[in-house]
């Protein structure tokens, strides 16, 4: 049995498809209101803030994937994520399961230094601090020998369907609707973005590779491009003349007191001022046959879907 915690999200949905397709049809999907992705899926509602429900959801699982997301609300993250991760770790250890933890890069330095699996955490902001503590908790349990786990880390998403990200929302969705695309701070800095189905495929591969455990892995991405490059690729794909508008920091500062969404986004903005260089050499060397989706292929799919 392999179990996905947070199965209703984009990563969880794609992960369920990949696991069913290539690894196992014995899948349990867990969220507050889970829905089947594959015909053979078992669904189990659970509130991960409750240990007993979390333990029941994990029971009998060989591998447990943590893909839980919360709304972009710092207070909610601070109040819920520590309890959720503590409950999950305790349940995984109790049931002698393996944990595959899907992580982001919020805790990394927000500058142009290349990011590798050994990059030291320098969290700035409330959400970054929460994510750093979650990862450090897992690393501590792994180091103590109590938890058999692997951390799979990914940068910002872009992708098909209901993929949620700054890039999808501000740029690709607008371009697809025939509008001007918007980008924060600069369209000339390099962006590392992960195609959401690639993130799930790579996580399924790592989770089913026994010698991958006990480590942190950066999930695969295409070579970084600028937003200006991505707009040009969209123009080539659609034979259009799309343009982007750069939103400067002063505009975000001006809107911040009046817009909760911008307030929550604000701590992430400095990363768009610098090149974002997410290094995936470790994964590429260990899994040379993995086919990473190129930006050309991803943009083609985005603009092809209804």
CSV table of C-alpha atoms in Angstrom, one decimal:
chain,number,residue,atom,x,y,z
A,1,UNK,CA,0.0,0.0,0.0
A,2,UNK,CA,1.2,3.5,-0.9
A,3,UNK,CA,-0.6,6.5,0.5
A,4,UNK,CA,-0.8,10.1,-0.6
A,5,UNK,CA,-1.5,12.7,2.1
A,6,UNK,CA,-2.9,15.8,0.5
A,7,UNK,CA,-4.2,13.9,-2.5
A,8,UNK,CA,-6.6,16.6,-3.9
A,9,UNK,CA,-3.8,19.0,-4.8
A,10,UNK,CA,-2.2,19.2,-8.3
A,11,UNK,CA,0.9,17.3,-7.2
A,12,UNK,CA,-1.1,14.7,-5.4
A,13,UNK,CA,-3.4,14.1,-8.4
A,14,UNK,CA,-0.5,13.7,-10.8
A,15,UNK,CA,1.3,11.5,-8.3
A,16,UNK,CA,-1.7,9.2,-8.1
A,17,UNK,CA,-1.8,8.8,-11.8
A,18,UNK,CA,2.0,8.1,-12.0
A,19,UNK,CA,2.0,5.6,-9.2
A,20,UNK,CA,-1.0,3.7,-10.6
A,21,UNK,CA,0.5,3.7,-14.1
A,22,UNK,CA,4.0,2.5,-13.3
A,23,UNK,CA,4.3,1.2,-9.7
A,24,UNK,CA,1.2,0.0,-7.8
A,25,UNK,CA,-2.6,-0.1,-8.0
A,26,UNK,CA,-2.7,-0.3,-4.2
A,27,UNK,CA,-3.2,3.4,-3.5
A,28,UNK,CA,-4.8,5.2,-0.6
A,29,UNK,CA,-5.8,8.8,-1.2
A,30,UNK,CA,-6.1,11.0,1.9
A,31,UNK,CA,-7.4,14.5,2.4
A,32,UNK,CA,-10.4,16.1,4.1
A,33,UNK,CA,-12.6,15.3,1.1
A,34,UNK,CA,-10.6,12.9,-1.1
A,35,UNK,CA,-11.7,11.9,-4.5
A,36,UNK,CA,-10.6,8.9,-6.6
A,37,UNK,CA,-8.1,9.6,-9.4
A,38,UNK,CA,-7.9,6.0,-10.5
A,39,UNK,CA,-10.7,3.4,-10.4
A,40,UNK,CA,-8.8,1.2,-8.0
A,41,UNK,CA,-8.0,3.9,-5.5
A,42,UNK,CA,-9.0,3.7,-1.8
A,43,UNK,CA,-10.1,7.0,-0.4
A,44,UNK,CA,-9.9,8.0,3.2
A,45,UNK,CA,-11.1,11.3,4.7
A,46,UNK,CA,-8.8,12.5,7.5
A,47,UNK,CA,-8.0,15.7,9.4
A,48,UNK,CA,-4.2,15.6,9.7
A,49,UNK,CA,-4.4,18.0,12.7
A,50,UNK,CA,-5.8,15.0,14.6
A,51,UNK,CA,-3.2,12.3,15.4
A,52,UNK,CA,-5.7,9.4,15.6
A,53,UNK,CA,-7.1,10.2,12.1
A,54,UNK,CA,-3.6,10.6,10.7
A,55,UNK,CA,-2.4,7.3,12.2
A,56,UNK,CA,-5.4,5.5,10.7
A,57,UNK,CA,-4.7,7.1,7.3
A,58,UNK,CA,-1.1,5.9,7.4
A,59,UNK,CA,-1.8,2.4,8.9
A,60,UNK,CA,-0.7,-0.4,6.6
A,61,UNK,CA,1.2,1.9,4.2
A,62,UNK,CA,4.7,0.9,2.9
A,63,UNK,CA,5.3,4.4,1.5
A,64,UNK,CA,3.6,7.6,2.5
A,65,UNK,CA,3.8,10.7,0.3
A,66,UNK,CA,3.4,14.1,2.0
A,67,UNK,CA,2.0,16.6,-0.6
A,68,UNK,CA,-0.2,18.6,1.8
A,69,UNK,CA,-0.8,22.2,0.9
A,70,UNK,CA,-2.4,25.0,2.8
A,71,UNK,CA,-3.8,28.3,1.5
A,72,UNK,CA,-1.2,31.2,1.3
A,73,UNK,CA,-1.9,32.4,4.8
A,74,UNK,CA,1.0,32.8,7.2
A,75,UNK,CA,-1.1,32.5,10.3
A,76,UNK,CA,-2.6,29.3,9.2
A,77,UNK,CA,0.8,27.9,8.3
A,78,UNK,CA,2.2,28.8,11.7
A,79,UNK,CA,-0.8,27.3,13.5
A,80,UNK,CA,-1.3,24.1,11.5
A,81,UNK,CA,1.8,22.9,9.7
A,82,UNK,CA,3.9,22.1,12.8
A,83,UNK,CA,1.1,20.0,14.2
A,84,UNK,CA,0.4,18.3,10.9
A,85,UNK,CA,4.1,17.4,10.3
A,86,UNK,CA,4.5,16.1,13.9
A,87,UNK,CA,1.4,13.9,13.5
A,88,UNK,CA,2.6,12.6,10.2
A,89,UNK,CA,6.1,11.8,11.4
A,90,UNK,CA,4.7,10.1,14.5
A,91,UNK,CA,2.2,8.0,12.5
A,92,UNK,CA,4.9,7.0,9.9
A,93,UNK,CA,7.3,6.0,12.7
A,94,UNK,CA,4.5,4.1,14.6
A,95,UNK,CA,3.6,2.1,11.5
A,96,UNK,CA,7.2,1.6,10.2
A,97,UNK,CA,6.4,3.2,6.9
A,98,UNK,CA,8.7,5.3,4.7
A,99,UNK,CA,8.0,9.0,4.2
A,100,UNK,CA,8.5,10.9,0.9
A,101,UNK,CA,8.3,14.6,1.8
A,102,UNK,CA,7.5,17.1,-1.0
A,103,UNK,CA,9.2,20.3,-0.2
A,104,UNK,CA,9.6,23.8,-1.7
A,105,UNK,CA,12.5,26.3,-1.8
A,106,UNK,CA,11.1,29.0,0.4
A,107,UNK,CA,13.9,28.5,3.0
A,108,UNK,CA,16.7,29.0,0.5
A,109,UNK,CA,18.6,32.4,0.2
A,110,UNK,CA,16.8,34.8,-2.1
A,111,UNK,CA,19.7,35.7,-4.2
A,112,UNK,CA,21.6,34.5,-7.3
A,113,UNK,CA,23.7,31.8,-5.7
A,114,UNK,CA,23.1,28.3,-7.3
A,115,UNK,CA,20.8,26.2,-5.1
A,116,UNK,CA,21.9,22.6,-4.4
A,117,UNK,CA,20.8,19.9,-2.0
A,118,UNK,CA,23.4,21.2,0.5
A,119,UNK,CA,22.4,24.9,0.3
A,120,UNK,CA,22.1,26.2,3.9
A,121,UNK,CA,18.7,27.5,4.9
A,122,UNK,CA,18.3,31.2,5.3
A,123,UNK,CA,14.6,31.7,5.8
A,124,UNK,CA,13.2,35.2,5.5
A,125,UNK,CA,9.5,35.6,6.2
A,126,UNK,CA,6.9,33.8,8.1
A,127,UNK,CA,6.1,31.1,5.6
A,128,UNK,CA,9.8,30.5,4.8
A,129,UNK,CA,10.4,30.0,8.5
A,130,UNK,CA,7.6,27.5,8.8
A,131,UNK,CA,8.9,25.5,5.8
A,132,UNK,CA,12.5,25.5,7.1
A,133,UNK,CA,11.3,24.2,10.5
A,134,UNK,CA,9.3,21.4,8.8
A,135,UNK,CA,12.3,20.3,6.8
A,136,UNK,CA,14.7,20.5,9.8
A,137,UNK,CA,12.3,18.4,11.9
A,138,UNK,CA,12.4,15.7,9.2
A,139,UNK,CA,16.1,15.9,8.8
A,140,UNK,CA,16.5,15.6,12.6
A,141,UNK,CA,14.4,12.5,12.8
A,142,UNK,CA,16.3,11.0,9.9
A,143,UNK,CA,19.7,11.7,11.5
A,144,UNK,CA,18.5,10.1,14.8
A,145,UNK,CA,17.6,7.0,12.9
A,146,UNK,CA,13.9,7.1,13.8
A,147,UNK,CA,12.5,8.0,10.4
A,148,UNK,CA,13.1,6.4,7.0
A,149,UNK,CA,12.5,9.3,4.7
A,150,UNK,CA,13.5,11.3,1.6
A,151,UNK,CA,13.0,15.0,0.9
A,152,UNK,CA,12.0,15.9,-2.7
A,153,UNK,CA,12.4,19.6,-3.2
A,154,UNK,CA,11.0,21.6,-6.1
A,155,UNK,CA,11.1,25.3,-7.2
A,156,UNK,CA,8.0,27.2,-8.4
A,157,UNK,CA,5.5,25.3,-10.5
A,158,UNK,CA,4.2,25.9,-14.0
A,159,UNK,CA,2.0,23.5,-15.7
A,160,UNK,CA,-1.3,22.3,-17.2
A,161,UNK,CA,-4.8,22.2,-15.7
A,162,UNK,CA,-5.3,23.9,-12.4
A,163,UNK,CA,-1.6,24.4,-11.6
A,164,UNK,CA,-1.3,27.2,-9.0
A,165,UNK,CA,1.7,29.5,-9.1
A,166,UNK,CA,2.7,33.1,-9.6
A,167,UNK,CA,3.9,32.3,-13.2
A,168,UNK,CA,0.8,30.4,-14.2
A,169,UNK,CA,-1.6,33.0,-12.7
A,170,UNK,CA,0.1,36.2,-13.7
A,171,UNK,CA,1.7,35.2,-17.0
A,172,UNK,CA,0.4,32.1,-18.8
A,173,UNK,CA,-3.2,32.4,-17.8
A,174,UNK,CA,-3.3,36.0,-19.0
A,175,UNK,CA,-1.5,35.2,-22.3
A,176,UNK,CA,-3.9,32.3,-22.9
A,177,UNK,CA,-6.8,34.6,-22.4
A,178,UNK,CA,-5.4,37.0,-25.0
A,179,UNK,CA,-4.3,39.5,-22.3
A,180,UNK,CA,-1.0,41.1,-21.4
A,181,UNK,CA,1.1,39.0,-19.1
A,182,UNK,CA,2.5,40.3,-15.9
A,183,UNK,CA,5.8,39.4,-14.2
A,184,UNK,CA,7.1,40.5,-10.8
A,185,UNK,CA,10.2,42.8,-10.6
A,186,UNK,CA,12.1,41.6,-13.7
A,187,UNK,CA,11.6,39.8,-17.0
A,188,UNK,CA,15.4,39.4,-17.5
A,189,UNK,CA,16.4,37.3,-14.6
A,190,UNK,CA,16.6,33.6,-15.1
A,191,UNK,CA,13.8,31.5,-13.6
A,192,UNK,CA,13.9,27.8,-12.6
A,193,UNK,CA,10.4,26.4,-12.9
A,194,UNK,CA,9.2,22.8,-12.6
A,195,UNK,CA,6.5,21.2,-14.8
A,196,UNK,CA,4.0,19.9,-12.3
A,197,UNK,CA,3.7,16.4,-13.9
A,198,UNK,CA,7.5,16.1,-13.8
A,199,UNK,CA,7.5,16.8,-10.1
A,200,UNK,CA,5.1,14.0,-9.5
A,201,UNK,CA,6.8,11.6,-11.8
A,202,UNK,CA,10.2,12.2,-10.3
A,203,UNK,CA,8.8,11.9,-6.7
A,204,UNK,CA,7.2,8.6,-7.6
A,205,UNK,CA,10.5,7.4,-9.0
A,206,UNK,CA,12.4,8.4,-5.9
A,207,UNK,CA,9.8,6.9,-3.6
A,208,UNK,CA,10.2,3.6,-5.3
A,209,UNK,CA,14.0,3.6,-5.4
A,210,UNK,CA,15.1,2.2,-2.0
A,211,UNK,CA,18.7,3.6,-2.1
A,212,UNK,CA,17.3,7.1,-2.7
A,213,UNK,CA,16.1,7.3,0.9
A,214,UNK,CA,18.0,9.1,3.7
A,215,UNK,CA,18.7,12.1,1.3
A,216,UNK,CA,17.5,15.3,-0.1
A,217,UNK,CA,16.8,15.5,-3.9
A,218,UNK,CA,16.2,18.4,-6.2
A,219,UNK,CA,13.6,17.4,-8.7
A,220,UNK,CA,14.3,17.9,-12.4
A,221,UNK,CA,13.8,21.1,-14.3
A,222,UNK,CA,14.6,22.4,-17.7
A,223,UNK,CA,17.5,24.9,-18.0
A,224,UNK,CA,16.5,28.3,-16.6
A,225,UNK,CA,14.9,30.9,-18.9
A,226,UNK,CA,13.9,34.5,-18.4
A,227,UNK,CA,10.3,35.6,-18.5
A,228,UNK,CA,11.1,37.4,-21.7
A,229,UNK,CA,12.2,34.1,-23.1
A,230,UNK,CA,9.0,32.4,-22.0
A,231,UNK,CA,6.9,35.1,-23.7
A,232,UNK,CA,8.8,34.6,-26.9
A,233,UNK,CA,8.2,30.8,-26.7
A,234,UNK,CA,4.5,31.5,-26.3
A,235,UNK,CA,4.6,33.8,-29.3
A,236,UNK,CA,6.3,31.1,-31.4
A,237,UNK,CA,3.8,28.5,-30.2
A,238,UNK,CA,0.7,30.6,-31.0
A,239,UNK,CA,2.0,32.8,-33.8
A,240,UNK,CA,1.1,35.8,-31.6
A,241,UNK,CA,2.7,39.0,-30.5
A,242,UNK,CA,2.3,38.7,-26.7
A,243,UNK,CA,4.0,41.2,-24.4
A,244,UNK,CA,4.7,41.2,-20.7
A,245,UNK,CA,4.6,44.1,-18.2
A,246,UNK,CA,7.0,44.1,-15.4
A,247,UNK,CA,5.5,45.1,-12.0
A,248,UNK,CA,8.1,47.0,-9.9
A,249,UNK,CA,8.5,46.5,-6.2
A,250,UNK,CA,7.2,49.9,-5.4
A,251,UNK,CA,3.8,48.9,-6.8
A,252,UNK,CA,3.6,45.9,-4.6
A,253,UNK,CA,4.6,48.0,-1.6
A,254,UNK,CA,1.8,50.5,-2.5
A,255,UNK,CA,-0.8,47.7,-2.8
A,256,UNK,CA,0.4,45.6,0.2
A,257,UNK,CA,-1.7,47.2,2.9
A,258,UNK,CA,-4.9,46.9,0.9
A,259,UNK,CA,-4.6,43.4,-0.6
A,260,UNK,CA,-4.2,40.3,1.5
A,261,UNK,CA,-3.0,38.2,-1.4
A,262,UNK,CA,-0.1,40.6,-2.1
A,263,UNK,CA,0.6,40.7,1.7
A,264,UNK,CA,1.1,37.0,1.6
A,265,UNK,CA,3.1,37.1,-1.6
A,266,UNK,CA,5.4,39.8,-0.4
A,267,UNK,CA,8.0,37.7,1.3
A,268,UNK,CA,8.6,35.7,-1.9
A,269,UNK,CA,9.1,38.7,-4.2
A,270,UNK,CA,12.9,39.3,-3.6
A,271,UNK,CA,13.7,36.0,-5.4
A,272,UNK,CA,12.4,37.5,-8.7
A,273,UNK,CA,15.0,40.3,-8.5
A,274,UNK,CA,17.8,37.7,-9.0
A,275,UNK,CA,18.6,34.7,-11.2
A,276,UNK,CA,17.0,31.6,-9.6
A,277,UNK,CA,19.4,28.8,-10.3
A,278,UNK,CA,18.0,25.5,-9.1
A,279,UNK,CA,20.6,22.8,-9.6
A,280,UNK,CA,19.4,19.2,-10.4
A,281,UNK,CA,22.7,17.5,-11.3
A,282,UNK,CA,22.3,14.9,-8.5
A,283,UNK,CA,19.0,13.7,-9.9
A,284,UNK,CA,20.1,13.8,-13.5
A,285,UNK,CA,23.2,11.7,-12.7
A,286,UNK,CA,21.3,9.1,-10.7
A,287,UNK,CA,18.3,8.9,-13.1
A,288,UNK,CA,19.7,9.6,-16.5
A,289,UNK,CA,16.7,8.0,-18.3
A,290,UNK,CA,14.2,10.5,-16.8
A,291,UNK,CA,12.7,12.7,-19.6
A,292,UNK,CA,12.4,16.2,-18.3
A,293,UNK,CA,9.8,18.3,-20.0
A,294,UNK,CA,11.3,21.3,-21.8
A,295,UNK,CA,9.8,24.7,-21.7
A,296,UNK,CA,8.9,24.4,-25.4
A,297,UNK,CA,7.0,21.2,-24.7
A,298,UNK,CA,5.3,22.6,-21.6
A,299,UNK,CA,4.2,25.8,-23.2
A,300,UNK,CA,2.9,23.8,-26.2
A,301,UNK,CA,0.7,21.8,-23.8
A,302,UNK,CA,-0.5,24.8,-21.9
A,303,UNK,CA,-1.7,26.6,-25.0
A,304,UNK,CA,-3.1,23.4,-26.6
A,305,UNK,CA,-5.5,22.4,-23.7
A,306,UNK,CA,-9.0,23.6,-23.7
